[in-house]
Short mmCIF file of C-alpha atoms and ligand atoms in Angstrom, two decimals:
data_model
loop_
_atom_site.label_atom_id
_atom_site.label_comp_id
_atom_site.label_asym_id
_atom_site.label_seq_id
_atom_site.Cartn_x
_atom_site.Cartn_y
_atom_site.Cartn_z
CA MET S 71 20.70 3.71 3.10
CA PHE S 72 21.40 4.98 -0.35
CA SER S 73 24.41 7.26 -1.00
CA LYS S 74 24.42 10.78 0.23
CA GLU S 75 24.31 12.01 -3.41
CA THR S 76 20.93 10.28 -3.78
CA TYR S 77 19.38 12.21 -0.89
CA GLN S 78 20.97 15.53 -1.92
CA ALA S 79 19.70 15.06 -5.54
CA ARG S 80 16.20 14.33 -4.24
CA ARG S 81 16.14 17.40 -2.06
CA ASP S 82 17.61 19.56 -4.94
CA VAL S 83 14.71 18.44 -7.27
CA LEU S 84 12.18 19.32 -4.55
CA LYS S 85 13.66 22.74 -3.86
CA LYS S 86 13.51 23.67 -7.57
CA GLN S 87 10.02 22.41 -7.90
CA ILE S 88 8.66 24.46 -4.93
CA GLY S 89 10.87 27.45 -5.41
CA SER S 90 10.54 29.27 -2.05
CA GLY S 91 9.60 28.91 1.55
CA ILE S 92 10.47 26.34 4.15
CA LEU S 93 9.56 22.70 3.83
CA LEU S 94 9.01 20.96 7.15
CA PHE S 95 9.50 17.18 7.41
CA LEU S 96 8.10 15.57 10.53
CA GLY S 97 9.83 12.30 11.54
CA ASN S 98 7.96 9.55 13.38
CA ASP S 99 8.45 8.83 17.10
CA GLU S 100 8.18 5.71 19.12
CA MET S 101 4.58 4.80 20.19
CA GLY S 102 3.72 2.90 23.41
CA LEU S 103 1.79 -0.32 22.87
CA ASN S 104 0.58 -0.91 26.39
CA TYR S 105 3.02 1.31 28.30
CA ALA S 106 5.43 3.96 27.20
CA ASP S 107 8.64 1.88 27.03
CA ASN S 108 6.87 -1.18 25.27
CA CYS S 109 6.45 0.19 21.82
CA PHE S 110 4.94 -0.82 18.50
CA ARG S 111 7.43 -1.70 15.81
CA TYR S 112 9.22 1.56 15.00
CA ARG S 113 8.76 2.83 11.42
CA GLN S 114 10.07 6.16 10.16
CA ASP S 115 7.81 8.38 8.01
CA SER S 116 8.24 7.33 4.41
CA THR S 117 8.69 10.95 3.08
CA PHE S 118 11.26 11.63 5.77
CA LEU S 119 13.10 8.40 4.69
CA TYR S 120 12.93 9.40 1.05
CA TYR S 121 14.57 12.78 1.55
CA PHE S 122 16.62 12.37 4.68
CA GLY S 123 17.25 8.54 4.83
CA LEU S 124 17.49 8.34 8.63
CA SER S 125 15.31 5.87 10.46
CA ALA S 126 15.26 6.91 14.14
CA PRO S 127 12.73 8.61 16.41
CA GLU S 128 12.58 12.17 17.54
CA LEU S 129 14.01 13.75 14.36
CA SER S 130 12.53 16.44 12.22
CA ALA S 131 14.05 18.39 9.44
CA ILE S 132 13.60 21.54 7.33
CA ILE S 133 14.73 22.67 3.85
CA ASP S 134 14.86 26.48 3.90
CA ILE S 135 14.65 27.06 0.12
CA ASP S 136 15.03 30.93 0.45
CA ASN S 137 18.30 30.63 2.42
CA ASP S 138 19.52 27.40 0.83
CA GLN S 139 19.79 25.56 4.19
CA GLU S 140 19.00 22.03 5.11
CA ILE S 141 18.78 21.28 8.83
CA ILE S 142 18.09 18.09 10.80
CA PHE S 143 16.69 18.69 14.25
CA GLY S 144 17.34 16.10 16.94
CA ASP S 145 19.26 15.54 20.15
CA GLU S 146 22.47 13.63 20.54
CA LEU S 147 22.02 10.53 22.73
CA SER S 148 22.56 11.02 26.42
CA ILE S 149 24.95 8.70 28.24
CA ASP S 150 21.80 7.09 29.86
CA ALA S 151 20.44 6.28 26.35
CA ILE S 152 23.82 4.90 25.26
CA VAL S 153 23.87 2.58 28.41
CA TRP S 154 20.55 1.11 27.30
CA MET S 155 21.02 1.18 23.53
CA GLY S 156 24.67 0.70 22.94
CA THR S 157 27.22 2.70 20.89
CA GLN S 158 25.76 4.65 18.10
CA PRO S 159 27.17 7.09 15.50
CA THR S 160 26.31 10.69 16.59
CA LEU S 161 23.48 12.45 14.97
CA LYS S 162 26.01 14.74 13.26
CA GLU S 163 27.74 11.75 11.74
CA LYS S 164 24.39 10.17 10.63
CA ALA S 165 23.32 13.51 9.12
CA GLU S 166 26.64 13.65 7.07
CA GLN S 167 25.77 10.22 5.69
CA VAL S 168 22.76 11.80 4.02
CA GLY S 169 24.53 15.03 2.96
CA VAL S 170 23.19 17.31 5.66
CA GLN S 171 25.78 19.50 7.41
CA THR S 172 23.65 21.28 9.96
CA VAL S 173 22.15 19.51 13.01
CA LEU S 174 20.41 21.49 15.69
CA PRO S 175 18.72 20.35 18.96
CA LEU S 176 15.01 19.58 18.66
CA SER S 177 14.24 22.37 21.08
CA ALA S 178 15.54 24.83 18.44
CA LEU S 179 12.87 23.86 15.77
CA SER S 180 9.92 25.88 17.08
CA ASP S 181 11.91 29.10 17.34
CA THR S 182 13.37 28.55 13.90
CA LEU S 183 9.95 28.19 12.40
CA LYS S 184 8.52 31.12 14.29
CA ARG S 185 11.50 33.38 13.17
CA ALA S 186 10.92 32.26 9.63
CA GLU S 187 7.27 33.04 9.73
CA ALA S 188 7.91 36.46 11.29
CA GLN S 189 10.24 37.14 8.32
CA GLY S 190 7.33 36.41 5.90
CA GLN S 191 8.50 32.91 4.84
CA THR S 192 5.82 30.34 4.18
CA VAL S 193 6.19 26.99 6.07
CA HIS S 194 4.94 24.13 3.96
CA PHE S 195 3.95 20.93 5.71
CA LEU S 196 2.44 17.58 4.56
CA PRO S 197 -0.97 16.23 5.92
CA PRO S 198 -0.40 14.75 9.41
CA TYR S 199 -1.48 11.10 9.98
CA ARG S 200 -0.23 10.48 13.54
CA PRO S 201 -1.42 12.27 16.66
CA GLU S 202 2.17 13.28 17.45
CA HIS S 203 2.39 15.06 14.06
CA ARG S 204 -0.81 17.02 14.93
CA ILE S 205 0.45 18.02 18.29
CA LYS S 206 3.75 19.26 16.74
CA LEU S 207 2.03 21.33 14.12
CA LEU S 208 -0.12 22.84 16.88
CA GLU S 209 2.71 23.47 19.25
CA TRP S 210 5.37 24.55 16.78
CA LEU S 211 3.25 26.48 14.26
CA GLY S 212 -0.02 27.18 16.24
CA ILE S 213 -2.10 25.51 13.54
CA PRO S 214 -5.44 24.29 15.06
CA LEU S 215 -6.17 20.52 14.68
CA GLY S 216 -8.99 21.14 12.19
CA LYS S 217 -6.83 23.24 9.92
CA GLN S 218 -3.92 20.95 9.22
CA GLU S 219 -4.59 19.84 5.62
CA GLY S 220 -1.10 20.49 4.44
CA SER S 221 0.41 22.42 1.52
CA ILE S 222 -0.80 21.38 -1.93
CA PRO S 223 2.30 22.51 -3.75
CA PHE S 224 4.42 20.45 -1.29
CA ILE S 225 2.12 17.43 -1.61
CA ARG S 226 2.10 17.59 -5.43
CA ALA S 227 5.91 17.88 -5.63
CA VAL S 228 6.52 14.92 -3.28
CA VAL S 229 3.98 12.78 -5.15
CA ALA S 230 5.50 13.66 -8.50
CA GLN S 231 8.97 12.70 -7.40
CA ARG S 232 8.12 9.63 -5.28
CA SER S 233 5.81 8.24 -8.03
CA ILE S 234 8.74 7.71 -10.41
CA LYS S 235 11.02 4.97 -9.03
CA THR S 236 14.72 5.10 -9.81
CA ASP S 237 16.73 2.13 -10.66
CA GLU S 238 18.21 1.83 -7.14
CA GLU S 239 14.67 1.92 -5.71
CA ILE S 240 13.53 -0.78 -8.16
CA VAL S 241 16.36 -3.05 -6.88
CA GLU S 242 15.16 -2.56 -3.27
CA ILE S 243 11.48 -3.09 -4.27
CA GLU S 244 12.30 -6.28 -6.24
CA ARG S 245 14.17 -7.60 -3.18
CA ALA S 246 11.02 -6.97 -1.15
CA CYS S 247 8.93 -8.77 -3.85
CA ASP S 248 11.25 -11.82 -3.93
CA ILE S 249 10.89 -12.23 -0.16
CA THR S 250 7.18 -11.72 -0.55
CA ALA S 251 6.99 -14.44 -3.18
CA ASP S 252 8.95 -16.77 -0.92
CA MET S 253 6.38 -16.18 1.78
CA HIS S 254 3.53 -17.09 -0.60
CA ILE S 255 5.15 -20.15 -1.98
CA ALA S 256 5.91 -21.43 1.56
CA ALA S 257 2.32 -20.92 2.57
CA ILE S 258 0.92 -22.74 -0.53
CA ARG S 259 3.19 -25.60 0.33
CA MET S 260 2.48 -25.79 4.04
CA LEU S 261 -1.41 -25.37 4.30
CA ARG S 262 -3.29 -28.59 5.35
CA PRO S 263 -6.81 -29.10 6.64
CA GLY S 264 -6.73 -28.92 10.47
CA MET S 265 -4.22 -26.11 10.65
CA LYS S 266 -5.03 -22.74 12.29
CA GLU S 267 -4.82 -19.68 10.07
CA TYR S 268 -2.25 -18.23 12.53
CA GLU S 269 0.13 -21.06 11.92
CA VAL S 270 0.39 -19.92 8.25
CA ALA S 271 0.58 -16.20 9.18
CA GLY S 272 3.28 -16.84 11.79
CA ALA S 273 5.42 -18.88 9.37
CA LEU S 274 5.22 -16.02 6.85
CA GLU S 275 6.34 -13.44 9.36
CA ALA S 276 9.33 -15.57 10.11
CA ILE S 277 10.31 -15.49 6.51
CA ALA S 278 10.02 -11.67 6.27
CA ILE S 279 11.95 -11.11 9.53
CA GLY S 280 14.45 -13.81 8.67
CA ALA S 281 15.24 -11.93 5.45
CA GLY S 282 16.32 -8.92 7.40
CA GLY S 283 13.14 -6.84 7.08
CA ASP S 284 9.57 -7.10 8.39
CA LEU S 285 6.00 -7.24 7.13
CA SER S 286 4.89 -4.36 4.81
CA PHE S 287 1.39 -4.53 6.28
CA PRO S 288 -0.66 -6.74 8.65
CA THR S 289 -1.12 -10.16 7.02
CA ILE S 290 -4.46 -11.34 5.65
CA ALA S 291 -4.40 -15.14 6.05
CA THR S 292 -7.97 -16.46 6.04
CA ILE S 293 -10.56 -18.93 5.00
CA ASN S 294 -12.96 -15.98 4.95
CA GLY S 295 -11.43 -14.28 1.89
CA GLN S 296 -14.71 -12.59 1.15
CA THR S 297 -13.93 -10.23 4.03
CA LEU S 298 -11.46 -7.93 2.24
CA HIS S 299 -9.15 -6.88 5.04
CA ASN S 300 -9.64 -9.76 7.36
CA HIS S 301 -7.01 -9.76 10.08
CA TYR S 302 -8.54 -12.46 12.28
CA HIS S 303 -6.33 -15.60 12.20
CA GLY S 304 -8.09 -17.80 14.72
CA ASN S 305 -10.05 -20.21 12.42
CA THR S 306 -9.32 -23.83 11.86
CA VAL S 307 -8.86 -24.70 8.17
CA ARG S 308 -11.16 -27.41 6.98
CA SER S 309 -11.31 -29.61 3.91
CA GLY S 310 -13.16 -27.79 1.12
CA ASP S 311 -12.10 -24.30 2.35
CA LEU S 312 -10.37 -21.75 0.11
CA PHE S 313 -7.48 -20.00 1.78
CA LEU S 314 -6.80 -16.36 0.81
CA LEU S 315 -3.38 -14.93 1.62
CA ASP S 316 -2.46 -11.29 1.11
CA ALA S 317 0.92 -10.60 2.67
CA GLY S 318 4.11 -8.73 1.90
CA ALA S 319 7.63 -8.13 3.08
CA GLU S 320 9.39 -4.70 3.74
CA THR S 321 13.14 -4.44 3.27
CA ALA S 322 15.28 -2.92 6.05
CA MET S 323 15.28 0.29 3.94
CA GLY S 324 11.52 0.39 4.07
CA TYR S 325 10.48 -0.67 0.56
CA ALA S 326 7.42 -2.90 0.24
CA GLY S 327 6.24 -6.04 -1.62
CA ASP S 328 2.57 -6.89 -1.71
CA MET S 329 1.15 -10.12 -3.27
CA SER S 330 -1.99 -12.18 -2.82
CA SER S 331 -2.63 -15.84 -3.61
CA THR S 332 -5.54 -18.22 -3.10
CA PHE S 333 -5.29 -21.89 -2.63
CA PRO S 334 -7.38 -24.84 -1.51
CA ALA S 335 -7.13 -26.47 1.91
CA ASP S 336 -7.11 -29.83 -0.04
CA THR S 337 -4.58 -30.75 -2.72
CA THR S 338 -6.98 -29.72 -5.55
CA PHE S 339 -9.70 -27.17 -6.18
CA THR S 340 -13.37 -28.20 -6.28
CA PRO S 341 -14.99 -27.68 -9.83
CA GLN S 342 -16.91 -24.64 -8.42
CA GLN S 343 -13.70 -23.07 -7.06
CA ARG S 344 -11.90 -23.66 -10.28
CA GLU S 345 -14.64 -21.97 -12.40
CA ILE S 346 -14.36 -18.92 -10.33
CA TYR S 347 -10.61 -19.04 -10.23
CA LEU S 348 -10.45 -19.02 -13.97
CA ILE S 349 -12.53 -15.85 -14.17
CA GLN S 350 -10.17 -14.22 -11.74
CA ASN S 351 -7.23 -15.51 -13.87
CA ALA S 352 -8.79 -13.93 -17.03
CA MET S 353 -9.24 -10.56 -15.17
CA HIS S 354 -5.62 -10.74 -14.05
CA ARG S 355 -4.11 -11.71 -17.38
CA ALA S 356 -5.99 -9.02 -19.25
CA ALA S 357 -4.93 -6.35 -16.79
CA VAL S 358 -1.21 -7.38 -17.03
CA GLU S 359 -1.44 -7.38 -20.84
CA ALA S 360 -2.94 -3.94 -20.80
CA LEU S 361 -0.16 -2.30 -18.69
CA ARG S 362 1.76 0.33 -20.57
CA PRO S 363 2.56 4.02 -20.42
CA GLY S 364 -0.38 6.23 -21.24
CA ILE S 365 -3.21 3.96 -20.42
CA PRO S 366 -5.36 5.25 -17.48
CA TYR S 367 -5.42 2.64 -14.65
CA MET S 368 -9.21 3.31 -14.45
CA GLU S 369 -9.43 1.99 -17.92
CA VAL S 370 -7.65 -1.25 -16.95
CA TYR S 371 -9.96 -1.53 -13.90
CA GLU S 372 -13.04 -1.26 -16.19
CA LEU S 373 -11.61 -3.92 -18.43
CA THR S 374 -11.24 -6.34 -15.48
CA ALA S 375 -14.85 -5.49 -14.40
CA ARG S 376 -16.20 -6.37 -17.84
CA ILE S 377 -14.33 -9.70 -17.89
CA ALA S 378 -15.75 -10.39 -14.41
CA VAL S 379 -19.26 -9.80 -15.72
CA ASP S 380 -18.82 -11.89 -18.80
CA GLY S 381 -17.44 -14.80 -16.72
CA LEU S 382 -20.13 -14.54 -14.15
CA LYS S 383 -22.90 -14.35 -16.85
CA ALA S 384 -21.50 -17.69 -18.25
CA LEU S 385 -22.02 -19.23 -14.83
CA GLY S 386 -25.61 -17.83 -14.48
CA LEU S 387 -24.63 -15.47 -11.65
CA MET S 388 -25.12 -12.31 -13.71
CA LYS S 389 -27.16 -11.40 -16.80
CA GLY S 390 -27.86 -8.40 -19.01
CA ASN S 391 -25.68 -6.12 -20.99
CA THR S 392 -21.99 -6.19 -19.77
CA ASP S 393 -21.19 -2.51 -20.37
CA ASP S 394 -24.36 -1.46 -18.54
CA ALA S 395 -23.55 -3.71 -15.61
CA VAL S 396 -20.14 -2.12 -15.25
CA ARG S 397 -21.38 1.46 -15.70
CA GLU S 398 -24.18 0.92 -13.12
CA GLY S 399 -21.92 -0.74 -10.61
CA ALA S 400 -23.70 -4.18 -10.46
CA TYR S 401 -20.30 -6.02 -10.82
CA ALA S 402 -19.25 -4.57 -7.42
CA MET S 403 -21.40 -7.33 -5.78
CA PHE S 404 -18.57 -9.70 -6.65
CA TYR S 405 -15.64 -7.21 -7.15
CA PRO S 406 -16.04 -4.50 -4.50
CA HIS S 407 -12.45 -3.17 -4.46
CA GLY S 408 -10.00 -1.57 -6.80
CA LEU S 409 -7.51 -3.22 -9.21
CA GLY S 410 -4.45 -1.97 -7.49
CA HIS S 411 -2.43 0.81 -6.04
CA MET S 412 1.07 2.42 -6.26
CA MET S 413 3.77 0.69 -4.16
CA GLY S 414 7.10 1.93 -2.93
CA LEU S 415 8.15 3.07 0.53
CA ASP S 416 4.56 2.39 1.57
CA VAL S 417 2.60 -0.56 0.51
CA HIS S 418 -0.18 1.84 -0.60
CA ASP S 419 2.49 4.33 -1.65
CA MET S 420 1.98 7.87 -0.31
CA GLU S 421 -1.66 7.23 0.78
CA ASN S 422 -1.03 9.62 3.65
CA LEU S 423 -0.62 12.41 1.10
CA GLY S 424 -4.15 11.86 -0.25
CA GLU S 425 -5.48 9.47 -2.88
CA ILE S 426 -6.69 12.38 -5.04
CA TRP S 427 -3.18 13.65 -5.47
CA VAL S 428 -1.53 10.18 -5.77
CA GLY S 429 -4.07 8.35 -7.93
CA TYR S 430 -6.24 10.99 -9.55
CA ASP S 431 -3.91 13.88 -10.32
CA GLY S 432 -6.15 16.15 -8.29
CA LYS S 433 -9.31 15.29 -10.13
CA PRO S 434 -12.50 14.25 -8.31
CA LYS S 435 -13.08 10.63 -7.45
CA SER S 436 -16.20 8.48 -7.95
CA THR S 437 -18.25 7.74 -4.83
CA MET S 438 -19.88 4.65 -6.34
CA PHE S 439 -19.53 1.45 -4.40
CA GLY S 440 -16.61 -0.56 -5.88
CA ARG S 441 -15.41 2.07 -8.23
CA LYS S 442 -14.52 4.45 -5.26
CA SER S 443 -12.07 1.87 -4.00
CA GLN S 444 -9.98 2.22 -7.14
CA ARG S 445 -6.97 4.02 -5.63
CA LEU S 446 -5.16 4.68 -8.93
CA ALA S 447 -7.01 6.00 -11.93
CA ARG S 448 -4.51 8.26 -13.69
CA GLU S 449 -2.50 7.46 -16.89
CA LEU S 450 0.41 5.21 -16.11
CA GLU S 451 3.96 6.44 -16.56
CA PRO S 452 7.30 4.68 -16.88
CA GLY S 453 8.71 4.33 -13.42
CA PHE S 454 5.44 3.72 -11.75
CA VAL S 455 5.26 0.58 -9.52
CA LEU S 456 1.77 -0.74 -8.87
CA THR S 457 -0.16 -3.81 -7.87
CA VAL S 458 -2.50 -5.89 -10.02
CA GLU S 459 -5.00 -7.56 -7.71
CA PRO S 460 -8.50 -8.23 -9.20
CA GLY S 461 -10.66 -10.57 -7.15
CA ILE S 462 -14.07 -12.26 -7.07
CA TYR S 463 -15.98 -12.61 -3.75
CA PHE S 464 -19.22 -13.90 -2.44
CA ILE S 465 -20.25 -11.72 0.58
CA PRO S 466 -23.47 -13.10 2.12
CA GLU S 467 -24.39 -9.90 3.91
CA LEU S 468 -24.09 -7.96 0.70
CA MET S 469 -26.10 -10.48 -1.19
CA ASP S 470 -28.90 -10.34 1.38
CA LYS S 471 -28.86 -6.47 1.57
CA TRP S 472 -28.91 -5.79 -2.14
CA ARG S 473 -31.57 -8.59 -2.65
CA ALA S 474 -33.80 -7.02 -0.02
CA GLU S 475 -33.29 -3.55 -1.71
CA LYS S 476 -34.12 -5.18 -5.11
CA LYS S 477 -30.77 -3.72 -6.37
CA HIS S 478 -29.55 -4.35 -9.91
CA LEU S 479 -32.26 -6.84 -10.59
CA ASP S 480 -31.44 -6.54 -14.28
CA PHE S 481 -27.90 -7.88 -13.72
CA LEU S 482 -27.79 -9.98 -10.65
CA CYS S 483 -29.15 -13.58 -10.37
CA TYR S 484 -29.84 -13.76 -6.62
CA ASP S 485 -31.28 -17.25 -6.66
CA ARG S 486 -28.11 -18.69 -8.13
CA MET S 487 -25.91 -16.67 -5.91
CA GLU S 488 -27.50 -18.51 -2.88
CA THR S 489 -25.54 -21.60 -3.82
CA TYR S 490 -22.20 -19.68 -3.41
CA LYS S 491 -22.74 -18.55 0.10
CA GLY S 492 -19.75 -19.90 2.08
CA PHE S 493 -17.54 -19.92 -1.01
CA GLY S 494 -15.24 -17.11 0.27
CA GLY S 495 -13.20 -15.11 -2.26
CA ILE S 496 -10.34 -15.38 -4.67
CA ARG S 497 -7.68 -12.76 -5.28
CA ASN S 498 -4.26 -13.08 -6.84
CA GLU S 499 -1.86 -10.15 -6.72
CA GLU S 500 1.43 -9.26 -8.39
CA ASP S 501 3.62 -6.11 -8.47
CA TYR S 502 4.66 -4.42 -11.81
CA LEU S 503 6.97 -1.76 -12.92
CA ILE S 504 5.75 0.32 -15.84
CA THR S 505 8.56 0.45 -18.40
CA ALA S 506 9.06 2.67 -21.60
CA THR S 507 7.11 0.17 -23.62
CA GLY S 508 4.97 -1.96 -21.31
CA ALA S 509 5.46 -3.43 -17.92
CA ARG S 510 7.77 -5.86 -16.00
CA ARG S 511 6.74 -8.12 -13.06
CA LEU S 512 8.71 -7.47 -9.98
CA GLY S 513 10.04 -10.43 -8.00
CA LYS S 514 9.68 -14.16 -8.49
CA ARG S 515 6.53 -15.45 -10.02
CA ILE S 516 4.06 -16.93 -7.52
CA PRO S 517 1.54 -19.64 -8.60
CA LEU S 518 -1.42 -17.93 -10.25
CA THR S 519 -3.40 -20.59 -12.11
CA PRO S 520 -5.26 -23.57 -10.61
CA GLU S 521 -2.73 -25.85 -12.20
CA GLU S 522 0.34 -23.99 -10.91
CA VAL S 523 -1.21 -23.92 -7.42
CA GLU S 524 -2.07 -27.60 -7.38
CA ALA S 525 1.43 -28.48 -8.53
CA LEU S 526 2.69 -27.00 -5.19
CA ARG S 527 0.15 -28.81 -2.93
N1 LIG J 260 -2.32 -5.73 0.49
C1 LIG J 260 -3.34 -5.13 1.10
C2 LIG J 260 -3.97 -4.02 0.26
O1 LIG J 260 -3.53 -3.79 -0.88
O2 LIG J 260 -4.91 -3.39 0.68
MN1 MN J 261 -2.30 -4.64 -2.58
#
């Protein structure tokens, strides 16, 4: 946990920004996996963590701006709970650690909110993303399930604050990134033909947990890197395969790392793999060099798309005018996702608050295949932490579908693409802090070029 002054200062900024009303913070509860007492890994809501620091189920909090009051709602542990869970600080003591003096039982929350509304106060809440949040909003505020979009001023104020990482947050994020890099370096060293994907995934999880935290998202460890969020780990790795790993650690305080690497099952890349790898490297390098305050991240994304098209044209996989191929979306055959996203207490930071507010400053978003997956488009600011993760993929189903539809015939060389079916995909990913003048990589460097990867094999 940070000092109580940190949490107090964060709440003070938020109060000033919103000006009046009540801000409601819904904590996360335990969730049964296959029965009530056998739960998924517990994870507190990130906004609750940001303003109130406490990671425990069955807590909620309000900031009553009009009456200058901050209250954590929750119940002290019963003797039965202490028998099962051991000695714990009281909720009152925990609240004091984050600078909150008033603790009330959870049962008092509903009446508190109803009284406030009766007195004409506005209760602001954030968009719910768990069924338990939805039920609470229905039960406590009577808001029907279909009308729980959340308060835009509250969303915007939280996004503005959480987007700019402080020095103490950067220390935590960098710790997560260092552990994440260790996970990737270990995987690059251990992979051999004949192994199962889950052997690699399992070894990485041990590194994240062994460093005192956990995973920041479910690991992608696959010989089918062309499937973007592939969580299946049951394949046997064979000579000639490319292995794509996208994995990250979360620190005990909840800050995330997120990196990707791609390496051969053998000790060296094949010539075909190396050619595509070098295109990915060029996209990656150009993106990193472009990072600075003021540049819209959409512009950096378009830059990487142009480099992809130029590289693929040189290999006879694309043709035509590069700018047209980017504008019309033909590149998305090979690069169907975004360049990166914000990262912090969530691996896709604040995604539950809405991509439009986090990545687009409230402006509308493209619906075009490929471009619509760019989660961050706005101008970069010092203090932003984001990922850089361009990739090149060969997706047989997409090739067949677009070919049958005669799509982008001016740009795509379908006959040549046939020889890449079964190639998989290549993505490398690093995490960067935007500084006053440019950007700084967070965490140890992972191998990114074919030579660097081969040196570890
Ligand atoms: N690391 C997974 C993702 O960025 O979607
Ligand atoms: Mn990522």
